[in-house]
Amino acid sequence: MNYRTPIADSWNHIPLSTAEAAEDVSSMLERLKAESNSLESYFTELESELKRVHLKRKVVGKKLGVLSELVKDVDALHAEPLVAVQTVAAEPGMHAETAVAPRSSRKKQMLAVGSMILVALAIAFIALEKTGQISCMTCAPARLPGLM
C-alpha cells in the first residue's frame, strides 16, 4: 500500500467554504467557552466540598480529642478505687463491716459510670454522623461549644 496516495479519490478535492469554516470555528469556540464555564463551576463546587470536608475533619478530630481525654479520666477513676480496695484487703486486722467504701469513693464510682455513659453517647453520635444517618454540621457548634 502506498501511503502517499489518498484513500478516497475525492478527499482533497472538496473545498470548504470560508463561511462554513468560520461557523465551525465559532461553534467550537462557543462549545469550549461553555465547557470552560462548566469546568469552572465544577471546580468551585469541588473547592467548597473540600473546605466542608476539612472543617468536618477538624470538628471530628476535636471531638475525638475530647473523647480520648474522657477515656483517660475514666481509666484514672477506675484505677483509684482498685488501689483503695487493694489497701483495704492488705490490712488483715480490719473487719468486713469497716471495709465499706467511703462516700467519696461512691461519688467517684458514680462519676466513672456517668463518664462511661457520656463516652458511649458521644461515640454513638460520631458514628451516626460519620455514616450519614444524622447531619449536624450547622448545629454542632451550638450544641457542643467546648469542642470547637
PDB file of N, CA and C in Angstrom, residues 72-137:
ATOM      1  N   LYS A  72      -9.308   8.766  79.295  1.00  0.00           N
ATOM      2  CA  LYS A  72      -8.200   8.810  80.253  1.00  0.00           C
ATOM      3  C   LYS A  72      -8.719   9.090  81.664  1.00  0.00           C
ATOM      4  N   ASP A  73      -9.672  10.023  81.778  1.00  0.00           N
ATOM      5  CA  ASP A  73     -10.255  10.324  83.086  1.00  0.00           C
ATOM      6  C   ASP A  73     -10.978   9.108  83.664  1.00  0.00           C
ATOM      7  N   VAL A  74     -11.712   8.397  82.811  1.00  0.00           N
ATOM      8  CA  VAL A  74     -12.418   7.203  83.271  1.00  0.00           C
ATOM      9  C   VAL A  74     -11.431   6.135  83.713  1.00  0.00           C
ATOM     10  N   ASP A  75     -10.358   5.958  82.958  1.00  0.00           N
ATOM     11  CA  ASP A  75      -9.334   4.986  83.349  1.00  0.00           C
ATOM     12  C   ASP A  75      -8.702   5.377  84.685  1.00  0.00           C
ATOM     13  N   ALA A  76      -8.466   6.669  84.876  1.00  0.00           N
ATOM     14  CA  ALA A  76      -7.897   7.121  86.151  1.00  0.00           C
ATOM     15  C   ALA A  76      -8.877   6.870  87.292  1.00  0.00           C
ATOM     16  N   LEU A  77     -10.159   7.111  87.039  1.00  0.00           N
ATOM     17  CA  LEU A  77     -11.160   6.855  88.076  1.00  0.00           C
ATOM     18  C   LEU A  77     -11.282   5.365  88.376  1.00  0.00           C
ATOM     19  N   HIS A  78     -11.134   4.540  87.369  1.00  0.00           N
ATOM     20  CA  HIS A  78     -11.171   3.099  87.603  1.00  0.00           C
ATOM     21  C   HIS A  78      -9.940   2.627  88.372  1.00  0.00           C
ATOM     22  N   ALA A  79      -8.808   3.245  88.138  1.00  0.00           N
ATOM     23  CA  ALA A  79      -7.577   2.839  88.807  1.00  0.00           C
ATOM     24  C   ALA A  79      -7.602   3.224  90.284  1.00  0.00           C
ATOM     25  N   GLU A  80      -8.189   4.356  90.642  1.00  0.00           N
ATOM     26  CA  GLU A  80      -8.207   4.795  92.041  1.00  0.00           C
ATOM     27  C   GLU A  80      -9.009   3.861  92.953  1.00  0.00           C
ATOM     28  N   PRO A  81     -10.220   3.423  92.612  1.00  0.00           N
ATOM     29  CA  PRO A  81     -10.928   2.500  93.500  1.00  0.00           C
ATOM     30  C   PRO A  81     -10.195   1.171  93.671  1.00  0.00           C
ATOM     31  N   LEU A  82      -9.494   0.696  92.644  1.00  0.00           N
ATOM     32  CA  LEU A  82      -8.750  -0.548  92.767  1.00  0.00           C
ATOM     33  C   LEU A  82      -7.627  -0.409  93.785  1.00  0.00           C
ATOM     34  N   VAL A  83      -6.971   0.733  93.813  1.00  0.00           N
ATOM     35  CA  VAL A  83      -5.902   0.971  94.783  1.00  0.00           C
ATOM     36  C   VAL A  83      -6.485   0.973  96.190  1.00  0.00           C
ATOM     37  N   ALA A  84      -7.654   1.586  96.367  1.00  0.00           N
ATOM     38  CA  ALA A  84      -8.289   1.629  97.688  1.00  0.00           C
ATOM     39  C   ALA A  84      -8.705   0.236  98.137  1.00  0.00           C
ATOM     40  N   VAL A  85      -9.233  -0.582  97.234  1.00  0.00           N
ATOM     41  CA  VAL A  85      -9.642  -1.947  97.594  1.00  0.00           C
ATOM     42  C   VAL A  85      -8.421  -2.784  97.937  1.00  0.00           C
ATOM     43  N   GLN A  86      -7.328  -2.618  97.217  1.00  0.00           N
ATOM     44  CA  GLN A  86      -6.120  -3.379  97.493  1.00  0.00           C
ATOM     45  C   GLN A  86      -5.544  -3.017  98.854  1.00  0.00           C
ATOM     46  N   THR A  87      -5.574  -1.753  99.235  1.00  0.00           N
ATOM     47  CA  THR A  87      -5.040  -1.364 100.540  1.00  0.00           C
ATOM     48  C   THR A  87      -5.936  -1.881 101.655  1.00  0.00           C
ATOM     49  N   VAL A  88      -7.263  -1.915 101.440  1.00  0.00           N
ATOM     50  CA  VAL A  88      -8.176  -2.445 102.455  1.00  0.00           C
ATOM     51  C   VAL A  88      -7.952  -3.944 102.610  1.00  0.00           C
ATOM     52  N   ALA A  89      -7.772  -4.646 101.510  1.00  0.00           N
ATOM     53  CA  ALA A  89      -7.572  -6.094 101.578  1.00  0.00           C
ATOM     54  C   ALA A  89      -6.203  -6.436 102.161  1.00  0.00           C
ATOM     55  N   ALA A  90      -5.245  -5.554 102.053  1.00  0.00           N
ATOM     56  CA  ALA A  90      -3.900  -5.823 102.559  1.00  0.00           C
ATOM     57  C   ALA A  90      -3.832  -5.727 104.073  1.00  0.00           C
ATOM     58  N   GLU A  91      -4.735  -5.000 104.710  1.00  0.00           N
ATOM     59  CA  GLU A  91      -4.718  -4.866 106.166  1.00  0.00           C
ATOM     60  C   GLU A  91      -5.554  -5.992 106.775  1.00  0.00           C
ATOM     61  N   PRO A  92      -4.905  -6.974 107.440  1.00  0.00           N
ATOM     62  CA  PRO A  92      -5.641  -8.137 107.952  1.00  0.00           C
ATOM     63  C   PRO A  92      -6.472  -7.836 109.201  1.00  0.00           C
ATOM     64  N   GLY A  93      -6.190  -6.804 109.940  1.00  0.00           N
ATOM     65  CA  GLY A  93      -6.878  -6.526 111.191  1.00  0.00           C
ATOM     66  C   GLY A  93      -8.238  -5.887 111.027  1.00  0.00           C
ATOM     67  N   MET A  94      -8.624  -5.477 109.840  1.00  0.00           N
ATOM     68  CA  MET A  94      -9.890  -4.776 109.645  1.00  0.00           C
ATOM     69  C   MET A  94     -11.017  -5.781 109.452  1.00  0.00           C
ATOM     70  N   HIS A  95     -12.191  -5.451 109.955  1.00  0.00           N
ATOM     71  CA  HIS A  95     -13.373  -6.284 109.790  1.00  0.00           C
ATOM     72  C   HIS A  95     -14.044  -5.961 108.464  1.00  0.00           C
ATOM     73  N   ALA A  96     -14.925  -6.835 108.048  1.00  0.00           N
ATOM     74  CA  ALA A  96     -15.637  -6.646 106.788  1.00  0.00           C
ATOM     75  C   ALA A  96     -16.584  -5.459 106.862  1.00  0.00           C
ATOM     76  N   GLU A  97     -17.138  -5.173 108.058  1.00  0.00           N
ATOM     77  CA  GLU A  97     -18.076  -4.070 108.193  1.00  0.00           C
ATOM     78  C   GLU A  97     -17.381  -2.727 108.008  1.00  0.00           C
ATOM     79  N   THR A  98     -16.146  -2.602 108.435  1.00  0.00           N
ATOM     80  CA  THR A  98     -15.432  -1.338 108.315  1.00  0.00           C
ATOM     81  C   THR A  98     -14.793  -1.170 106.941  1.00  0.00           C
ATOM     82  N   ALA A  99     -14.818  -2.211 106.123  1.00  0.00           N
ATOM     83  CA  ALA A  99     -14.208  -2.148 104.799  1.00  0.00           C
ATOM     84  C   ALA A  99     -15.156  -1.574 103.753  1.00  0.00           C
ATOM     85  N   VAL A 100     -16.301  -1.045 104.148  1.00  0.00           N
ATOM     86  CA  VAL A 100     -17.248  -0.442 103.217  1.00  0.00           C
ATOM     87  C   VAL A 100     -16.605   0.816 102.631  1.00  0.00           C
ATOM     88  N   ALA A 101     -16.826   1.013 101.365  1.00  0.00           N
ATOM     89  CA  ALA A 101     -16.217   2.149 100.673  1.00  0.00           C
ATOM     90  C   ALA A 101     -16.780   3.455 101.222  1.00  0.00           C
ATOM     91  N   PRO A 102     -15.926   4.456 101.400  1.00  0.00           N
ATOM     92  CA  PRO A 102     -16.418   5.746 101.895  1.00  0.00           C
ATOM     93  C   PRO A 102     -17.281   6.437 100.840  1.00  0.00           C
ATOM     94  N   ARG A 103     -17.941   7.511 101.269  1.00  0.00           N
ATOM     95  CA  ARG A 103     -18.881   8.239 100.408  1.00  0.00           C
ATOM     96  C   ARG A 103     -18.176   8.836  99.172  1.00  0.00           C
ATOM     97  N   SER A 104     -16.961   9.343  99.340  1.00  0.00           N
ATOM     98  CA  SER A 104     -16.254   9.935  98.194  1.00  0.00           C
ATOM     99  C   SER A 104     -15.931   8.880  97.142  1.00  0.00           C
ATOM    100  N   SER A 105     -15.675   7.654  97.580  1.00  0.00           N
ATOM    101  CA  SER A 105     -15.405   6.586  96.629  1.00  0.00           C
ATOM    102  C   SER A 105     -16.664   6.266  95.824  1.00  0.00           C
ATOM    103  N   ARG A 106     -17.836   6.318  96.468  1.00  0.00           N
ATOM    104  CA  ARG A 106     -19.088   6.084  95.748  1.00  0.00           C
ATOM    105  C   ARG A 106     -19.327   7.196  94.723  1.00  0.00           C
ATOM    106  N   LYS A 107     -18.976   8.412  95.103  1.00  0.00           N
ATOM    107  CA  LYS A 107     -19.119   9.516  94.158  1.00  0.00           C
ATOM    108  C   LYS A 107     -18.219   9.304  92.939  1.00  0.00           C
ATOM    109  N   LYS A 108     -17.015   8.841  93.200  1.00  0.00           N
ATOM    110  CA  LYS A 108     -16.093   8.578  92.098  1.00  0.00           C
ATOM    111  C   LYS A 108     -16.627   7.476  91.192  1.00  0.00           C
ATOM    112  N   GLN A 109     -17.226   6.460  91.807  1.00  0.00           N
ATOM    113  CA  GLN A 109     -17.802   5.387  91.003  1.00  0.00           C
ATOM    114  C   GLN A 109     -18.969   5.898  90.169  1.00  0.00           C
ATOM    115  N   MET A 110     -19.795   6.750  90.756  1.00  0.00           N
ATOM    116  CA  MET A 110     -20.916   7.322  90.013  1.00  0.00           C
ATOM    117  C   MET A 110     -20.405   8.212  88.870  1.00  0.00           C
ATOM    118  N   LEU A 111     -19.352   8.984  89.147  1.00  0.00           N
ATOM    119  CA  LEU A 111     -18.760   9.805  88.089  1.00  0.00           C
ATOM    120  C   LEU A 111     -18.170   8.934  86.986  1.00  0.00           C
ATOM    121  N   ALA A 112     -17.565   7.825  87.389  1.00  0.00           N
ATOM    122  CA  ALA A 112     -16.996   6.914  86.392  1.00  0.00           C
ATOM    123  C   ALA A 112     -18.096   6.334  85.509  1.00  0.00           C
ATOM    124  N   VAL A 113     -19.201   5.933  86.093  1.00  0.00           N
ATOM    125  CA  VAL A 113     -20.312   5.385  85.323  1.00  0.00           C
ATOM    126  C   VAL A 113     -20.900   6.471  84.417  1.00  0.00           C
ATOM    127  N   GLY A 114     -21.058   7.660  84.967  1.00  0.00           N
ATOM    128  CA  GLY A 114     -21.570   8.766  84.165  1.00  0.00           C
ATOM    129  C   GLY A 114     -20.640   9.093  83.006  1.00  0.00           C
ATOM    130  N   SER A 115     -19.348   9.066  83.259  1.00  0.00           N
ATOM    131  CA  SER A 115     -18.373   9.337  82.197  1.00  0.00           C
ATOM    132  C   SER A 115     -18.433   8.259  81.120  1.00  0.00           C
ATOM    133  N   MET A 116     -18.591   7.020  81.534  1.00  0.00           N
ATOM    134  CA  MET A 116     -18.692   5.917  80.566  1.00  0.00           C
ATOM    135  C   MET A 116     -19.931   6.095  79.692  1.00  0.00           C
ATOM    136  N   ILE A 117     -21.035   6.495  80.311  1.00  0.00           N
ATOM    137  CA  ILE A 117     -22.268   6.706  79.545  1.00  0.00           C
ATOM    138  C   ILE A 117     -22.080   7.868  78.569  1.00  0.00           C
ATOM    139  N   LEU A 118     -21.441   8.934  79.025  1.00  0.00           N
ATOM    140  CA  LEU A 118     -21.190  10.087  78.167  1.00  0.00           C
ATOM    141  C   LEU A 118     -20.288   9.720  76.996  1.00  0.00           C
ATOM    142  N   VAL A 119     -19.267   8.928  77.256  1.00  0.00           N
ATOM    143  CA  VAL A 119     -18.358   8.490  76.195  1.00  0.00           C
ATOM    144  C   VAL A 119     -19.113   7.624  75.192  1.00  0.00           C
ATOM    145  N   ALA A 120     -19.951   6.715  75.694  1.00  0.00           N
ATOM    146  CA  ALA A 120     -20.716   5.848  74.799  1.00  0.00           C
ATOM    147  C   ALA A 120     -21.667   6.667  73.934  1.00  0.00           C
ATOM    148  N   LEU A 121     -22.328   7.662  74.526  1.00  0.00           N
ATOM    149  CA  LEU A 121     -23.232   8.514  73.745  1.00  0.00           C
ATOM    150  C   LEU A 121     -22.471   9.331  72.703  1.00  0.00           C
ATOM    151  N   ALA A 122     -21.314   9.843  73.084  1.00  0.00           N
ATOM    152  CA  ALA A 122     -20.522  10.630  72.139  1.00  0.00           C
ATOM    153  C   ALA A 122     -20.031   9.768  70.976  1.00  0.00           C
ATOM    154  N   ILE A 123     -19.595   8.551  71.279  1.00  0.00           N
ATOM    155  CA  ILE A 123     -19.139   7.641  70.227  1.00  0.00           C
ATOM    156  C   ILE A 123     -20.301   7.284  69.303  1.00  0.00           C
ATOM    157  N   ALA A 124     -21.469   7.039  69.883  1.00  0.00           N
ATOM    158  CA  ALA A 124     -22.645   6.735  69.066  1.00  0.00           C
ATOM    159  C   ALA A 124     -23.000   7.926  68.175  1.00  0.00           C
ATOM    160  N   PHE A 125     -22.935   9.134  68.719  1.00  0.00           N
ATOM    161  CA  PHE A 125     -23.235  10.338  67.934  1.00  0.00           C
ATOM    162  C   PHE A 125     -22.268  10.485  66.776  1.00  0.00           C
ATOM    163  N   ILE A 126     -20.980  10.297  67.034  1.00  0.00           N
ATOM    164  CA  ILE A 126     -19.976  10.426  65.972  1.00  0.00           C
ATOM    165  C   ILE A 126     -20.170   9.331  64.928  1.00  0.00           C
ATOM    166  N   ALA A 127     -20.491   8.111  65.371  1.00  0.00           N
ATOM    167  CA  ALA A 127     -20.717   7.025  64.416  1.00  0.00           C
ATOM    168  C   ALA A 127     -21.919   7.328  63.533  1.00  0.00           C
ATOM    169  N   LEU A 128     -22.993   7.839  64.110  1.00  0.00           N
ATOM    170  CA  LEU A 128     -24.172   8.185  63.312  1.00  0.00           C
ATOM    171  C   LEU A 128     -23.868   9.326  62.349  1.00  0.00           C
ATOM    172  N   GLU A 129     -23.054  10.277  62.792  1.00  0.00           N
ATOM    173  CA  GLU A 129     -22.700  11.398  61.934  1.00  0.00           C
ATOM    174  C   GLU A 129     -21.802  10.938  60.789  1.00  0.00           C
ATOM    175  N   LYS A 130     -20.868  10.019  61.080  1.00  0.00           N
ATOM    176  CA  LYS A 130     -19.959   9.503  60.058  1.00  0.00           C
ATOM    177  C   LYS A 130     -20.700   8.690  59.001  1.00  0.00           C
ATOM    178  N   THR A 131     -21.691   7.885  59.424  1.00  0.00           N
ATOM    179  CA  THR A 131     -22.429   7.058  58.476  1.00  0.00           C
ATOM    180  C   THR A 131     -23.461   7.855  57.705  1.00  0.00           C
ATOM    181  N   GLY A 132     -23.699   9.100  58.088  1.00  0.00           N
ATOM    182  CA  GLY A 132     -24.635   9.939  57.367  1.00  0.00           C
ATOM    183  C   GLY A 132     -26.070   9.792  57.808  1.00  0.00           C
ATOM    184  N   GLN A 133     -26.317   9.069  58.883  1.00  0.00           N
ATOM    185  CA  GLN A 133     -27.683   8.899  59.364  1.00  0.00           C
ATOM    186  C   GLN A 133     -28.206  10.172  60.009  1.00  0.00           C
ATOM    187  N   ILE A 134     -27.286  10.987  60.551  1.00  0.00           N
ATOM    188  CA  ILE A 134     -27.660  12.314  61.033  1.00  0.00           C
ATOM    189  C   ILE A 134     -26.632  13.287  60.497  1.00  0.00           C
ATOM    190  N   SER A 135     -27.055  14.521  60.316  1.00  0.00           N
ATOM    191  CA  SER A 135     -26.141  15.538  59.813  1.00  0.00           C
ATOM    192  C   SER A 135     -26.334  16.795  60.650  1.00  0.00           C
ATOM    193  N   CYS A 136     -25.353  17.114  61.450  1.00  0.00           N
ATOM    194  CA  CYS A 136     -25.470  18.260  62.355  1.00  0.00           C
ATOM    195  C   CYS A 136     -24.279  19.192  62.214  1.00  0.00           C
ATOM    196  N   MET A 137     -23.854  19.467  60.993  1.00  0.00           N
ATOM    197  CA  MET A 137     -22.715  20.374  60.823  1.00  0.00           C
ATOM    198  C   MET A 137     -23.097  21.800  61.244  1.00  0.00           C
TER     199      MET A 137
END
